[in-house]
CSV table of C-alpha atoms in Angstrom, one decimal:
chain,number,residue,atom,x,y,z
U,754,MET,CA,184.3,-32.0,-66.7
U,755,THR,CA,187.0,-31.2,-64.2
U,756,GLY,CA,189.2,-34.3,-63.4
U,757,ALA,CA,189.1,-35.6,-59.7
U,758,LEU,CA,192.8,-34.3,-59.1
U,759,SER,CA,192.5,-31.1,-61.0
U,760,GLY,CA,194.7,-28.3,-59.2
U,761,ILE,CA,197.3,-30.7,-58.1
U,762,ARG,CA,200.7,-29.8,-59.9
U,763,VAL,CA,203.2,-32.6,-60.1
U,764,LEU,CA,206.9,-32.2,-61.2
U,765,ASP,CA,208.0,-35.6,-62.5
U,766,THR,CA,211.8,-35.7,-62.6
U,767,ALA,CA,212.0,-39.4,-62.5
U,768,THR,CA,213.1,-42.0,-65.3
U,769,LEU,CA,212.7,-45.6,-66.0
U,770,PHE,CA,209.9,-46.5,-65.0
U,771,ALA,CA,208.0,-46.6,-61.7
U,772,GLY,CA,208.3,-43.0,-60.9
U,773,PRO,CA,207.2,-41.7,-64.3
U,774,LEU,CA,204.3,-44.1,-64.6
U,775,ALA,CA,202.9,-42.9,-61.0
U,776,ALA,CA,202.9,-39.4,-62.4
U,777,THR,CA,201.2,-40.6,-65.6
U,778,LEU,CA,198.4,-42.0,-63.5
U,779,LEU,CA,197.9,-38.9,-61.5
U,780,GLY,CA,197.7,-36.9,-64.9
U,781,ASP,CA,195.0,-39.1,-66.0
U,782,TYR,CA,192.7,-38.0,-63.5
U,783,GLY,CA,193.5,-34.3,-63.9
U,784,ALA,CA,196.9,-33.6,-62.2
U,785,GLU,CA,199.0,-31.2,-64.2
U,786,VAL,CA,202.1,-33.0,-64.5
U,787,VAL,CA,205.2,-31.3,-65.7
U,788,LYS,CA,207.8,-33.7,-67.0
U,789,ILE,CA,211.4,-32.5,-66.2
U,790,GLU,CA,213.9,-34.2,-68.5
U,791,HIS,CA,217.8,-33.9,-68.7
U,792,PRO,CA,218.4,-31.9,-72.0
U,793,LYS,CA,219.5,-35.2,-73.5
U,794,GLY,CA,216.1,-36.6,-72.9
U,795,ASP,CA,214.6,-39.4,-70.8
U,796,PRO,CA,216.2,-42.8,-71.8
U,797,VAL,CA,212.6,-44.2,-72.2
U,798,ARG,CA,212.3,-42.0,-75.6
U,799,SER,CA,214.7,-44.5,-77.2
U,800,HIS,CA,213.8,-47.5,-75.1
U,801,GLY,CA,211.7,-50.4,-76.9
U,802,ALA,CA,210.0,-50.1,-80.2
U,803,GLN,CA,210.1,-46.9,-82.4
U,804,ARG,CA,208.3,-45.6,-85.3
U,805,ASP,CA,210.3,-43.1,-87.6
U,806,GLY,CA,212.6,-42.6,-84.7
U,807,VAL,CA,209.8,-41.7,-82.2
U,808,GLY,CA,209.7,-44.0,-79.0
U,809,LEU,CA,206.2,-45.5,-78.6
U,810,TRP,CA,206.8,-46.4,-74.9
U,811,TRP,CA,207.4,-42.5,-74.4
U,812,LYS,CA,204.2,-41.9,-76.1
U,813,MET,CA,202.3,-44.0,-73.5
U,814,LEU,CA,204.4,-43.1,-70.3
U,815,GLY,CA,204.7,-39.3,-71.4
U,816,ARG,CA,201.0,-38.9,-72.0
U,817,GLY,CA,199.2,-35.8,-70.7
U,818,LYS,CA,202.6,-34.3,-69.6
U,819,LYS,CA,204.0,-31.0,-70.2
U,820,ALA,CA,207.5,-31.9,-71.2
U,821,ILE,CA,210.5,-29.4,-70.4
U,822,THR,CA,214.3,-29.9,-70.3
U,823,LEU,CA,216.2,-28.7,-67.2
U,824,TYR,CA,219.6,-29.9,-66.2
U,825,LEU,CA,219.3,-30.0,-62.3
U,826,GLY,CA,222.9,-30.8,-61.9
U,827,SER,CA,223.8,-27.0,-62.7
U,828,PRO,CA,223.3,-24.0,-60.4
U,829,GLU,CA,220.8,-22.2,-62.9
U,830,GLY,CA,218.7,-25.5,-63.2
U,831,GLN,CA,218.6,-25.8,-59.4
U,832,GLU,CA,217.5,-22.3,-58.9
U,833,ILE,CA,214.8,-22.7,-61.7
U,834,PHE,CA,213.8,-25.8,-59.9
U,835,ARG,CA,213.3,-24.0,-56.6
U,836,LYS,CA,211.2,-21.6,-58.1
U,837,MET,CA,208.8,-24.3,-59.6
U,838,VAL,CA,208.8,-26.1,-56.1
U,839,ALA,CA,207.2,-23.0,-54.6
U,840,ASP,CA,203.9,-23.8,-56.2
U,841,ALA,CA,204.1,-27.5,-56.8
U,842,ASP,CA,202.2,-29.9,-54.7
U,843,VAL,CA,204.2,-33.2,-55.6
U,844,VAL,CA,207.7,-33.9,-56.7
U,845,VAL,CA,208.5,-37.4,-58.0
U,846,GLU,CA,212.1,-38.5,-58.4
U,847,ASN,CA,214.3,-41.5,-58.4
U,848,PHE,CA,217.8,-40.5,-58.4
U,849,ARG,CA,220.1,-42.3,-56.3
U,850,PRO,CA,219.9,-41.5,-52.3
U,851,GLY,CA,221.9,-38.3,-51.4
U,852,THR,CA,221.8,-36.7,-55.0
U,853,LEU,CA,219.2,-34.2,-54.4
U,854,GLU,CA,221.0,-33.3,-51.1
U,855,ARG,CA,224.0,-32.9,-53.1
U,856,TRP,CA,222.4,-30.4,-55.5
U,857,GLY,CA,221.0,-28.5,-52.5
U,858,LEU,CA,217.5,-29.7,-53.3
U,859,GLY,CA,216.9,-32.2,-50.3
U,860,TYR,CA,213.7,-32.3,-48.7
U,861,GLU,CA,214.9,-30.0,-45.9
U,862,GLU,CA,215.6,-27.5,-48.4
U,863,LEU,CA,212.5,-27.8,-50.6
U,864,ARG,CA,210.2,-27.8,-47.4
U,865,GLU,CA,211.5,-24.3,-46.6
U,866,ILE,CA,210.3,-23.1,-49.8
U,867,ASN,CA,206.9,-25.1,-49.8
U,868,PRO,CA,206.0,-26.6,-46.4
U,869,GLY,CA,203.0,-28.5,-48.1
U,870,LEU,CA,205.2,-30.3,-50.7
U,871,VAL,CA,205.0,-34.0,-51.1
U,872,LEU,CA,208.3,-35.4,-52.2
U,873,ALA,CA,208.0,-39.1,-53.5
U,874,ARG,CA,211.3,-40.9,-53.6
U,875,VAL,CA,211.2,-43.9,-55.8
U,876,THR,CA,214.4,-46.2,-55.8
U,877,GLY,CA,215.4,-49.7,-55.9
U,878,PHE,CA,216.1,-50.1,-52.2
U,879,GLY,CA,214.7,-47.2,-50.5
U,880,GLN,CA,216.7,-44.3,-48.9
U,881,ILE,CA,218.1,-46.2,-45.9
U,882,GLY,CA,219.8,-49.6,-45.3
U,883,PRO,CA,223.2,-51.1,-46.7
U,884,TYR,CA,221.8,-51.4,-50.3
U,885,ALA,CA,220.3,-47.9,-50.6
U,886,LYS,CA,223.0,-46.5,-52.8
U,887,ARG,CA,223.1,-49.5,-55.0
U,888,PRO,CA,221.5,-49.1,-58.7
U,889,GLY,CA,218.2,-50.6,-58.5
U,890,PHE,CA,215.7,-51.8,-61.3
U,891,GLY,CA,212.6,-53.7,-61.3
U,892,THR,CA,214.4,-57.0,-62.3
U,893,LEU,CA,216.2,-56.9,-59.2
U,894,ALA,CA,213.0,-56.5,-57.3
U,895,GLU,CA,211.4,-59.6,-58.8
U,896,ALA,CA,214.5,-61.4,-57.9
U,897,MET,CA,214.9,-60.4,-54.5
U,898,SER,CA,211.1,-60.3,-53.6
U,899,GLY,CA,210.8,-64.0,-54.2
U,900,PHE,CA,208.8,-63.5,-57.3
U,901,ALA,CA,211.2,-65.3,-59.7
U,902,ALA,CA,211.8,-68.2,-57.2
U,903,ILE,CA,208.3,-69.4,-57.4
U,904,THR,CA,207.8,-68.5,-61.1
U,905,GLY,CA,208.6,-71.3,-63.8
U,906,GLU,CA,208.4,-74.9,-64.1
U,907,PRO,CA,209.4,-77.2,-61.3
U,908,ASP,CA,212.5,-78.6,-63.1
U,909,GLY,CA,213.4,-75.1,-64.5
U,910,PRO,CA,215.4,-72.1,-63.7
U,911,PRO,CA,213.7,-69.1,-61.6
U,912,THR,CA,211.7,-67.0,-64.3
U,913,LEU,CA,211.7,-63.3,-64.8
U,914,PRO,CA,208.7,-61.5,-66.2
U,915,PRO,CA,209.2,-60.2,-69.9
U,916,PHE,CA,207.9,-56.7,-68.8
U,917,GLY,CA,208.1,-54.3,-66.1
U,918,LEU,CA,206.2,-56.0,-63.5
U,919,ALA,CA,207.8,-54.8,-60.2
U,920,ASP,CA,208.1,-51.3,-61.7
U,921,GLY,CA,204.3,-51.3,-62.6
U,922,ILE,CA,203.4,-52.6,-59.1
U,923,ALA,CA,205.6,-49.9,-57.6
U,924,ALA,CA,204.2,-47.2,-59.8
U,925,LEU,CA,200.6,-48.1,-58.5
U,926,THR,CA,202.0,-48.1,-54.9
U,927,THR,CA,203.7,-44.7,-55.5
U,928,ALA,CA,200.5,-42.9,-56.9
U,929,TYR,CA,198.5,-44.4,-53.8
U,930,ALA,CA,201.2,-43.2,-51.4
U,931,ILE,CA,201.1,-39.6,-52.9
U,932,MET,CA,197.3,-39.5,-52.5
U,933,THR,CA,197.6,-40.7,-48.8
U,934,ALA,CA,200.0,-38.1,-48.2
U,935,LEU,CA,198.0,-35.3,-50.0
U,936,ARG,CA,195.0,-36.6,-47.9
U,937,ALA,CA,197.1,-36.0,-44.7
U,938,ARG,CA,198.2,-32.7,-45.8
U,939,GLU,CA,194.5,-31.6,-45.9
U,940,ARG,CA,194.4,-32.2,-42.0
U,941,THR,CA,197.8,-31.0,-41.2
U,942,GLY,CA,198.9,-28.6,-43.9
U,943,ARG,CA,202.0,-30.1,-44.0
U,944,GLY,CA,203.8,-32.1,-46.8
U,945,GLN,CA,206.1,-35.3,-46.2
U,946,VAL,CA,208.4,-37.6,-47.8
U,947,VAL,CA,207.2,-40.9,-49.6
U,948,ASP,CA,210.2,-43.4,-49.5
U,949,LEU,CA,209.3,-46.2,-51.6
U,950,ALA,CA,211.6,-49.2,-52.3
U,951,ILE,CA,210.7,-51.1,-55.6
U,952,ILE,CA,211.6,-54.4,-53.8
U,953,GLU,CA,208.7,-53.9,-51.2
U,954,PRO,CA,205.2,-53.7,-53.2
U,955,ILE,CA,205.9,-56.7,-55.2
U,956,LEU,CA,206.6,-58.5,-51.9
U,957,THR,CA,203.1,-57.6,-50.6
U,958,LEU,CA,201.5,-59.1,-53.6
U,959,LEU,CA,203.1,-62.5,-53.6
U,960,GLY,CA,200.4,-63.4,-50.7
U,961,PRO,CA,201.4,-65.4,-47.6
U,962,GLN,CA,204.7,-66.6,-48.3
U,963,ILE,CA,206.4,-64.5,-45.4
U,964,ILE,CA,203.8,-65.7,-42.6
U,965,ALA,CA,203.8,-69.3,-44.0
U,966,TYR,CA,207.7,-69.2,-43.6
U,967,ASP,CA,207.5,-67.6,-40.2
U,968,GLN,CA,204.8,-70.0,-38.9
U,969,LEU,CA,205.4,-73.3,-40.7
U,970,GLY,CA,208.9,-73.0,-42.3
U,971,GLN,CA,207.3,-73.4,-45.7
U,972,LEU,CA,208.8,-72.2,-48.8
U,973,GLN,CA,206.7,-72.2,-51.9
U,974,GLU,CA,208.2,-74.1,-55.0
U,975,ARG,CA,207.8,-73.6,-58.6
U,976,THR,CA,204.7,-75.2,-60.0
U,977,GLY,CA,204.6,-73.8,-63.5
U,978,ASN,CA,201.1,-72.8,-64.3
U,979,ARG,CA,199.6,-75.1,-61.5
U,980,SER,CA,198.5,-74.1,-58.2
U,981,VAL,CA,199.1,-75.8,-54.7
U,982,ASN,CA,195.6,-74.5,-53.7
U,983,ASN,CA,193.3,-75.9,-56.5
U,984,ALA,CA,193.1,-77.9,-59.6
U,985,PRO,CA,192.6,-78.2,-62.6
U,986,ARG,CA,194.5,-74.8,-62.9
U,987,ASN,CA,196.5,-74.6,-66.1
U,988,THR,CA,196.9,-73.6,-69.9
U,989,TYR,CA,195.5,-75.9,-72.4
U,990,ARG,CA,196.0,-76.1,-76.1
U,991,THR,CA,193.0,-76.3,-78.1
U,992,ARG,CA,192.7,-78.1,-81.7
U,993,ASP,CA,193.3,-75.0,-83.6
U,994,GLY,CA,196.4,-74.2,-82.1
U,995,GLY,CA,195.1,-71.7,-79.7
U,996,TRP,CA,195.2,-71.7,-75.9
U,997,VAL,CA,193.0,-71.1,-73.0
U,998,ALA,CA,193.4,-70.8,-69.2
U,999,ILE,CA,191.1,-72.3,-66.6
U,1000,SER,CA,190.7,-71.7,-62.9
U,1001,THR,CA,188.9,-73.7,-60.6
U,1002,SER,CA,189.3,-71.7,-57.2
U,1003,ALA,CA,185.8,-72.2,-56.3
U,1004,GLN,CA,184.5,-75.7,-55.6
U,1005,SER,CA,181.3,-75.3,-57.6
U,1006,ILE,CA,183.5,-74.2,-60.6
U,1007,ALA,CA,185.6,-77.3,-60.3
U,1008,GLU,CA,182.6,-79.6,-60.2
U,1009,ARG,CA,181.0,-77.9,-63.4
U,1010,VAL,CA,184.4,-78.3,-65.3
U,1011,MET,CA,184.4,-82.0,-64.6
U,1012,ARG,CA,180.8,-82.5,-65.7
U,1013,LEU,CA,181.5,-80.2,-68.8
U,1014,VAL,CA,184.5,-82.6,-70.0
U,1015,GLY,CA,182.6,-85.7,-69.4
U,1016,ARG,CA,184.3,-87.0,-66.2
U,1017,PRO,CA,181.7,-86.5,-63.4
U,1018,GLU,CA,183.1,-89.5,-61.4
U,1019,PHE,CA,186.1,-87.2,-60.2
U,1020,ILE,CA,183.4,-85.3,-58.1
U,1021,ASP,CA,182.6,-88.2,-55.9
U,1022,GLU,CA,186.3,-89.0,-55.0
U,1023,PRO,CA,186.8,-88.0,-51.5
U,1024,TRP,CA,189.8,-85.6,-52.4
U,1025,PHE,CA,187.8,-83.7,-54.9
U,1026,ALA,CA,186.1,-81.6,-52.1
U,1027,SER,CA,189.3,-79.9,-51.3
U,1028,GLY,CA,191.2,-77.5,-53.6
U,1029,ALA,CA,194.3,-78.4,-51.8
U,1030,GLU,CA,193.8,-82.2,-52.2
U,1031,ARG,CA,192.6,-81.6,-55.8
U,1032,ALA,CA,196.0,-80.0,-56.6
U,1033,LYS,CA,197.8,-83.4,-55.4
U,1034,HIS,CA,195.8,-85.0,-58.3
U,1035,ALA,CA,196.8,-82.4,-60.9
U,1036,ASP,CA,198.2,-84.9,-63.4
U,1037,GLU,CA,194.9,-86.9,-63.5
U,1038,LEU,CA,192.7,-83.8,-63.8
U,1039,ASP,CA,194.9,-81.9,-66.5
U,1040,GLU,CA,194.7,-85.2,-68.6
U,1041,ALA,CA,190.9,-85.2,-68.4
U,1042,VAL,CA,190.4,-81.4,-69.0
U,1043,GLY,CA,193.3,-81.1,-71.5
U,1044,SER,CA,192.3,-84.1,-73.6
U,1045,TRP,CA,188.7,-82.7,-74.1
U,1046,ILE,CA,189.9,-79.1,-74.9
U,1047,ALA,CA,192.6,-80.7,-77.5
U,1048,GLN,CA,189.8,-81.9,-79.4
U,1049,ARG,CA,188.0,-78.6,-79.8
U,1050,ASP,CA,188.8,-75.2,-81.1
U,1051,ARG,CA,189.3,-72.3,-78.9
U,1052,ASP,CA,185.9,-70.6,-79.8
U,1053,GLU,CA,184.2,-73.6,-79.2
U,1054,VAL,CA,185.9,-74.5,-75.9
U,1055,VAL,CA,185.1,-70.7,-74.6
U,1056,LYS,CA,181.6,-71.1,-75.6
U,1057,ALA,CA,181.0,-74.4,-74.0
U,1058,PHE,CA,182.6,-73.2,-70.5
U,1059,GLU,CA,180.5,-70.0,-70.5
U,1060,GLU,CA,177.4,-72.0,-71.1
U,1061,ALA,CA,178.5,-74.4,-68.2
U,1062,GLN,CA,179.3,-71.4,-66.1
U,1063,ALA,CA,182.9,-72.4,-65.6
U,1064,ALA,CA,185.7,-70.0,-65.6
U,1065,VAL,CA,187.7,-69.6,-68.6
U,1066,ALA,CA,189.7,-67.2,-70.7
U,1067,PRO,CA,191.5,-67.5,-74.2
U,1068,ILE,CA,195.2,-66.7,-74.0
U,1069,TYR,CA,195.5,-63.2,-75.9
U,1070,THR,CA,198.1,-61.3,-77.8
U,1071,ALA,CA,197.8,-57.6,-77.9
U,1072,ALA,CA,196.3,-58.2,-81.3
U,1073,ASP,CA,193.4,-60.2,-79.5
U,1074,VAL,CA,193.0,-57.6,-76.8
U,1075,MET,CA,192.4,-54.8,-79.3
U,1076,SER,CA,189.7,-56.7,-81.0
U,1077,ASP,CA,187.7,-58.3,-78.1
U,1078,PRO,CA,184.2,-57.0,-77.5
U,1079,GLN,CA,184.7,-56.8,-73.7
U,1080,PHE,CA,187.7,-54.5,-73.8
U,1081,GLU,CA,185.7,-52.4,-76.4
U,1082,ALA,CA,182.8,-52.1,-74.1
U,1083,LEU,CA,185.0,-51.0,-71.3
U,1084,GLY,CA,187.0,-48.4,-73.3
U,1085,THR,CA,190.0,-50.1,-72.3
U,1086,ILE,CA,192.0,-49.1,-75.4
U,1087,ALA,CA,192.0,-45.3,-76.2
U,1088,THR,CA,192.8,-43.6,-79.6
U,1089,VAL,CA,194.8,-40.5,-78.8
U,1090,ASP,CA,195.9,-38.0,-81.6
U,1091,ASP,CA,199.5,-37.3,-81.7
U,1092,ASP,CA,201.2,-34.3,-83.7
U,1093,GLU,CA,204.1,-36.8,-84.8
U,1094,LEU,CA,202.4,-40.3,-85.5
U,1095,GLY,CA,198.9,-39.3,-85.9
U,1096,PRO,CA,196.2,-41.4,-84.2
U,1097,VAL,CA,197.8,-43.8,-81.7
U,1098,LYS,CA,196.1,-46.5,-79.5
U,1099,MET,CA,197.2,-47.2,-76.1
U,1100,GLN,CA,195.8,-48.4,-72.7
U,1101,ASN,CA,193.1,-46.1,-71.5
U,1102,VAL,CA,193.0,-44.9,-67.9
U,1103,LEU,CA,192.8,-47.4,-65.1
U,1104,PHE,CA,189.5,-47.1,-63.7
U,1105,ARG,CA,186.0,-45.4,-64.6
U,1106,LEU,CA,184.9,-42.7,-62.0
U,1107,SER,CA,181.1,-41.9,-62.6
U,1108,GLU,CA,181.4,-38.1,-61.6
U,1109,THR,CA,185.1,-37.1,-62.6
U,1110,PRO,CA,186.2,-39.5,-65.1
U,1111,GLY,CA,189.8,-39.5,-66.2
U,1112,ARG,CA,191.0,-39.1,-69.6
U,1113,ILE,CA,194.3,-39.2,-71.8
U,1114,GLU,CA,194.7,-35.3,-72.8
U,1115,SER,CA,197.8,-36.2,-75.3
U,1116,ALA,CA,200.4,-38.8,-76.2
U,1117,GLY,CA,204.0,-38.0,-74.9
U,1118,ALA,CA,205.3,-34.7,-76.4
U,1119,PRO,CA,208.6,-34.1,-78.1
U,1120,LEU,CA,211.5,-33.2,-76.1
U,1121,GLY,CA,211.4,-29.9,-74.7
U,1122,ALA,CA,208.0,-29.2,-76.2
U,1123,HIS,CA,206.6,-27.1,-73.3
U,1124,THR,CA,210.0,-25.4,-71.9
U,1125,SER,CA,209.1,-22.0,-73.0
U,1126,GLU,CA,205.5,-22.2,-71.8
U,1127,VAL,CA,206.3,-23.6,-68.5
U,1128,LEU,CA,209.3,-21.6,-67.6
U,1129,GLY,CA,207.6,-18.6,-68.6
U,1130,ARG,CA,205.4,-18.9,-65.8
U,1131,TYR,CA,208.4,-18.1,-63.5
U,1132,GLY,CA,209.5,-15.1,-65.4
U,1133,ILE,CA,212.0,-16.7,-67.8
U,1134,GLY,CA,211.8,-15.2,-71.1
U,1135,GLU,CA,213.1,-15.9,-74.3
U,1136,ALA,CA,216.5,-14.1,-74.0
U,1137,GLU,CA,217.2,-16.0,-70.7
U,1138,LEU,CA,216.1,-19.1,-72.4
U,1139,ALA,CA,218.5,-18.6,-75.1
U,1140,ARG,CA,221.3,-18.0,-72.6
U,1141,LEU,CA,220.3,-21.2,-70.9
U,1142,ARG,CA,220.2,-23.4,-73.9
U,1143,GLU,CA,223.9,-22.0,-74.8
U,1144,LYS,CA,225.0,-23.3,-71.6
U,1145,GLY,CA,223.3,-26.6,-71.8
U,1146,VAL,CA,220.8,-26.0,-69.1
U,1147,VAL,CA,217.8,-26.5,-71.1
U,1148,ARG,CA,217.1,-27.4,-74.7
């Protein structure tokens, strides 16, 4: 079955991590993604865990992509890139602002070759402004967006996530932005530039902090696992050493929880009728819920909450995710055959489409695995490739 984005060609020149992941997401739904790496390889190939010298993160991030090498800083590399742009729909890049222009590959030059091209520029701080040319990573976005300031315990330091949260949010946003630009191209016939600053999408997901400060002068403080909007809401340890999380965003759920743990008298308190007021009594509510949970094993707690139609979730590790029946039913974890590692498991496509479902074609390919195939489309034969390899333009 043809993918929803079949016929869309994406040139992915980006590295670490938002830009490449955006291209991966497009590829999952049928876009042809050509990964253009420096001959030394994308840094993600050596980033994080490895097996037998093969980067596992790359296997996920590079999935479904045709891997070629091309040094864009060389005149030969730039000329080849221009040929590739001629029949591309999207270019994803995350060089510092001004780099493509310095190479003669700015949008004005690329648009002359291909007026319908969408150029997605993913950088820490965007293409304009006083910080535009600073090196930018997701960690800086997590700091500057306000995420770190509201994360952690009240008496502890601002806390950063132990994974690429801002990069992941920016990747999702970039994929959405590219699709928006492609939709506009259907009406106008013209491509455009997507200018995405990693510091921005995470700020949107943080909720009403900006408007609350603007209108009320309020600044959200760190509350650990608790919420200022409802209670009980926390993580609780079970008798067998497991952990569960509960949420009571809905009033009816809060009432069910208190009946379940044998403390229905709380429901009659005047303050219990409001989530914000319940949050002011979080110590009392946490003690009631936590002491009940601490006397039971994790599976027993989850079963009891489910029977009471109260919201609960066990706190999982990756091992738990891979054995959970709900994730299994959804097909959340895919098994992908790989020439280097054999069958590998990774997160599947993000959502299920009934008519044009996505799929993972392959795990990330070895460096330069498709250089001959892809460049052959543009009239570059083996003799020319040998010359370019000798000059370090390709590998």
